[in-house]
Short mmCIF file of C-alpha atoms in Angstrom, two decimals:
data_model
loop_
_atom_site.label_atom_id
_atom_site.label_comp_id
_atom_site.label_asym_id
_atom_site.label_seq_id
_atom_site.Cartn_x
_atom_site.Cartn_y
_atom_site.Cartn_z
CA MET X 13 -76.98 4.87 67.11
CA ASP X 14 -73.42 3.68 67.69
CA LEU X 15 -71.52 6.19 69.87
CA GLN X 16 -68.47 6.01 67.59
CA ILE X 17 -70.53 7.07 64.58
CA ARG X 18 -72.32 9.82 66.50
CA GLU X 19 -69.00 11.27 67.68
CA ALA X 20 -67.51 11.07 64.19
CA VAL X 21 -70.36 13.14 62.78
CA GLU X 22 -70.52 15.64 65.66
CA ILE X 23 -66.77 16.22 65.96
CA TYR X 24 -65.41 15.66 62.46
CA GLY X 25 -68.50 16.03 60.31
CA SER X 26 -67.52 12.86 58.45
CA THR X 27 -67.95 9.09 58.64
CA LYS X 28 -65.38 8.16 55.98
CA TYR X 29 -63.21 6.30 58.46
CA ILE X 30 -66.05 4.27 59.98
CA SER X 31 -66.07 0.62 58.93
CA THR X 32 -68.62 -0.57 56.39
CA GLU X 33 -70.04 -2.97 58.95
CA ASN X 34 -70.71 -0.19 61.46
CA LEU X 35 -72.18 2.14 58.84
CA LEU X 36 -74.59 -0.53 57.63
CA SER X 37 -75.52 -1.46 61.18
CA ALA X 38 -76.43 2.17 61.91
CA VAL X 39 -78.31 2.90 58.68
CA LEU X 40 -80.27 -0.36 58.70
CA ASP X 41 -80.63 -0.43 62.49
CA SER X 42 -79.34 -3.98 62.60
CA LYS X 43 -75.95 -5.21 63.77
CA LYS X 44 -76.72 -8.59 62.21
CA ILE X 45 -77.15 -7.10 58.73
CA GLY X 46 -74.08 -4.94 59.15
CA LYS X 47 -71.99 -7.92 60.17
CA ILE X 48 -73.19 -10.06 57.24
CA LEU X 49 -72.85 -7.41 54.54
CA GLY X 50 -69.68 -5.96 55.99
CA LYS X 51 -67.84 -9.16 55.07
CA TYR X 52 -68.26 -8.48 51.36
CA LYS X 53 -65.90 -6.21 49.47
CA ASP X 54 -68.49 -5.38 46.81
CA ILE X 55 -71.70 -4.62 48.71
CA GLY X 56 -73.56 -3.74 45.52
CA LYS X 57 -73.54 -7.37 44.42
CA ILE X 58 -75.18 -8.38 47.69
CA ILE X 59 -77.87 -5.73 48.11
CA ASN X 60 -79.07 -6.23 44.52
CA ARG X 61 -79.65 -9.95 44.99
CA SER X 62 -83.16 -11.34 44.83
CA LYS X 63 -85.23 -11.99 47.95
CA GLU X 64 -84.68 -15.73 47.57
CA GLU X 65 -80.90 -15.30 47.35
CA LEU X 66 -80.82 -13.01 50.40
CA LYS X 67 -82.72 -15.64 52.39
CA LEU X 68 -79.75 -17.95 51.90
CA LEU X 69 -77.78 -15.51 54.09
CA LYS X 70 -80.22 -16.38 56.92
CA LEU X 71 -81.86 -12.95 56.86
CA THR X 72 -85.46 -12.41 57.98
CA ASN X 73 -88.13 -10.83 55.76
CA ASP X 74 -87.84 -7.56 57.70
CA GLU X 75 -84.07 -7.52 57.27
CA ILE X 76 -84.38 -8.27 53.55
CA THR X 77 -86.89 -5.43 53.20
CA LYS X 78 -84.41 -3.01 54.79
CA ILE X 79 -81.70 -4.14 52.38
CA LYS X 80 -83.98 -3.71 49.34
CA LEU X 81 -84.94 -0.22 50.55
CA LEU X 82 -81.26 0.65 50.87
CA SER X 83 -80.66 -0.67 47.36
CA GLU X 84 -83.44 1.53 45.95
CA ILE X 85 -82.15 4.63 47.75
CA ILE X 86 -78.66 4.04 46.36
CA ASN X 87 -80.04 3.58 42.84
CA ARG X 88 -82.01 6.82 43.05
CA ILE X 89 -79.07 8.80 44.39
CA THR X 90 -76.59 7.47 41.85
CA THR X 91 -78.92 7.62 38.84
CA PRO X 92 -79.04 11.03 37.13
CA ASN X 93 -82.11 12.50 35.45
CA GLU X 94 -83.13 10.92 32.17
CA PRO X 95 -80.52 12.15 29.68
CA ASP X 96 -80.68 13.52 26.18
CA PHE X 97 -78.97 11.06 23.87
CA ARG X 98 -75.98 13.16 22.89
CA ASN X 99 -73.66 10.18 23.18
CA PRO X 100 -73.82 6.52 24.27
CA GLN X 101 -71.92 7.27 27.46
CA GLU X 102 -74.88 9.19 28.91
CA ILE X 103 -77.27 6.28 28.47
CA ALA X 104 -74.65 3.87 29.82
CA GLU X 105 -74.01 6.01 32.89
CA TYR X 106 -77.75 6.36 33.47
CA LEU X 107 -78.42 2.61 33.46
CA MET X 108 -75.16 1.26 34.88
CA PRO X 109 -76.19 1.61 38.56
CA LYS X 110 -79.30 -0.45 37.79
CA LEU X 111 -77.56 -3.18 35.78
CA ARG X 112 -73.93 -3.60 36.79
CA TYR X 113 -74.48 -5.86 39.82
CA LEU X 114 -77.32 -8.02 38.49
CA GLU X 115 -76.65 -11.75 38.38
CA LYS X 116 -79.06 -12.30 35.48
CA GLU X 117 -79.16 -10.60 32.12
CA GLU X 118 -81.78 -7.93 31.55
CA PHE X 119 -82.66 -6.45 28.17
CA ILE X 120 -83.93 -2.87 28.13
CA VAL X 121 -85.53 -0.84 25.36
CA CYS X 122 -85.08 2.93 25.63
CA SER X 123 -87.61 4.98 23.65
CA LEU X 124 -86.39 8.37 22.41
CA ASN X 125 -88.32 11.27 20.92
CA SER X 126 -87.36 13.32 17.85
CA LYS X 127 -85.02 15.45 19.99
CA ASN X 128 -83.19 12.35 21.24
CA LYS X 129 -84.67 12.71 24.71
CA MET X 130 -85.24 9.38 26.42
CA THR X 131 -88.94 9.39 27.26
CA HIS X 132 -89.30 5.85 28.58
CA TYR X 133 -87.39 2.66 29.19
CA GLU X 134 -88.68 -0.83 29.84
CA VAL X 135 -87.11 -4.14 30.88
CA LEU X 136 -88.49 -6.55 28.27
CA PHE X 137 -86.51 -9.73 28.86
CA THR X 138 -84.72 -11.31 31.82
CA GLY X 139 -82.53 -14.39 31.95
CA THR X 140 -80.09 -15.91 29.50
CA LEU X 141 -80.64 -13.75 26.45
CA THR X 142 -80.52 -15.39 23.03
CA ASN X 143 -82.00 -14.60 19.64
CA THR X 144 -84.87 -16.98 20.37
CA ILE X 145 -85.82 -15.02 23.51
CA VAL X 146 -85.12 -11.44 22.42
CA HIS X 147 -87.40 -10.92 19.43
CA PRO X 148 -87.61 -7.73 17.30
CA ARG X 149 -91.42 -7.97 17.38
CA GLU X 150 -91.63 -7.28 21.12
CA ILE X 151 -88.91 -4.64 20.94
CA TYR X 152 -90.57 -2.61 18.20
CA TYR X 153 -94.01 -3.11 19.71
CA GLU X 154 -92.60 -1.32 22.77
CA ALA X 155 -91.18 1.44 20.57
CA ILE X 156 -94.48 1.97 18.74
CA LYS X 157 -96.44 1.90 22.00
CA ASN X 158 -94.26 4.72 23.35
CA LYS X 159 -94.34 6.66 20.05
CA ALA X 160 -90.56 6.47 19.82
CA ALA X 161 -88.74 8.28 17.02
CA SER X 162 -85.75 6.02 17.64
CA ILE X 163 -84.56 3.48 20.18
CA VAL X 164 -81.47 2.41 22.08
CA VAL X 165 -81.31 -1.14 23.42
CA VAL X 166 -79.25 -2.03 26.46
CA HIS X 167 -78.41 -5.25 28.24
CA ASN X 168 -75.94 -6.31 30.90
CA HIS X 169 -73.30 -9.03 31.15
CA PRO X 170 -73.33 -10.46 34.70
CA SER X 171 -69.71 -11.54 34.21
CA GLY X 172 -68.75 -7.86 34.32
CA ASP X 173 -67.11 -8.03 30.88
CA PRO X 174 -69.08 -5.95 28.35
CA SER X 175 -67.41 -7.50 25.29
CA PRO X 176 -70.11 -8.56 22.78
CA SER X 177 -70.84 -12.20 22.03
CA MET X 178 -71.71 -13.67 18.63
CA ASP X 179 -75.37 -13.68 19.69
CA ASP X 180 -75.09 -10.00 20.58
CA ASN X 181 -73.67 -9.24 17.14
CA LYS X 182 -76.41 -11.18 15.35
CA LEU X 183 -79.16 -9.56 17.39
CA THR X 184 -77.77 -6.07 16.77
CA LYS X 185 -77.69 -6.65 13.02
CA VAL X 186 -81.30 -7.89 13.00
CA LEU X 187 -82.55 -4.98 15.11
CA LYS X 188 -80.71 -2.46 12.98
CA GLU X 189 -82.27 -3.81 9.78
CA THR X 190 -85.71 -4.02 11.40
CA GLY X 191 -85.39 -0.41 12.52
CA LYS X 192 -84.77 0.70 8.95
CA ILE X 193 -87.89 -1.12 7.76
CA MET X 194 -90.03 0.22 10.62
CA GLY X 195 -88.76 3.78 10.30
CA ILE X 196 -87.65 3.70 13.94
CA PRO X 197 -83.85 3.54 13.78
CA LEU X 198 -81.73 1.72 16.31
CA LEU X 199 -79.27 4.40 17.47
CA ASP X 200 -77.12 2.08 19.54
CA HIS X 201 -76.87 -1.22 21.37
CA LEU X 202 -75.09 -0.85 24.70
CA ILE X 203 -73.70 -3.70 26.79
CA ILE X 204 -73.16 -2.89 30.46
CA GLY X 205 -70.41 -4.54 32.49
CA ASN X 206 -69.07 -3.79 35.95
CA GLY X 207 -67.94 -0.18 35.61
CA ALA X 208 -67.51 -0.42 31.83
CA TYR X 209 -69.69 -0.56 28.74
CA TYR X 210 -69.54 -1.47 25.06
CA SER X 211 -71.21 0.68 22.41
CA TYR X 212 -71.78 -0.66 18.92
CA ALA X 213 -72.22 2.88 17.58
CA GLU X 214 -68.94 4.05 19.12
CA THR X 215 -66.93 0.96 18.25
CA ASP X 216 -68.18 0.27 14.73
CA ILE X 217 -68.71 3.82 13.45
CA ASP X 218 -67.97 3.01 9.80
CA ASN X 219 -70.69 0.36 9.59
CA TRP X 220 -73.26 1.95 11.88
#
């Protein structure tokens, strides 16, 4: 381990003033990884990249594995226990660490029980999400499979801006109507951005 880091911990009990590059080098046991990742201001966007994208940074398979392990540890530390659905913010905060840095859209269905406890969530669709890709049939099949009393759907905007698109609005309307027919209401549709989220239930209370 780097002597500077060892001394910082032993003497000051803190590493807050150690550079990102040196911290990553120590944790991942690789100066090369630390040097590469230390160049980026937003490390989260890098460590959540796919294996193929990380290879473009001239990293070996072992180095990529270390980065993916670090990413998983961070996700587990920053993700709280599965929340009760008392408000959209809790679901958003639960899933934001998993979604905010992704470079592709992911669509998640959260199954809730009669006490609004989230019992399961599943990524159903990945890629550029449109009404032709995200179909109510698959969404409500997932809800029925998990014996959901209600659902919350969540997807991310890789741009970081959670503002809904026209496609998002159309999809939400269809899912809401389908939920009424199926007897499994859609409680909310959340869009995750970079550090921010959009909630249809919060924003459009009168029509929800």
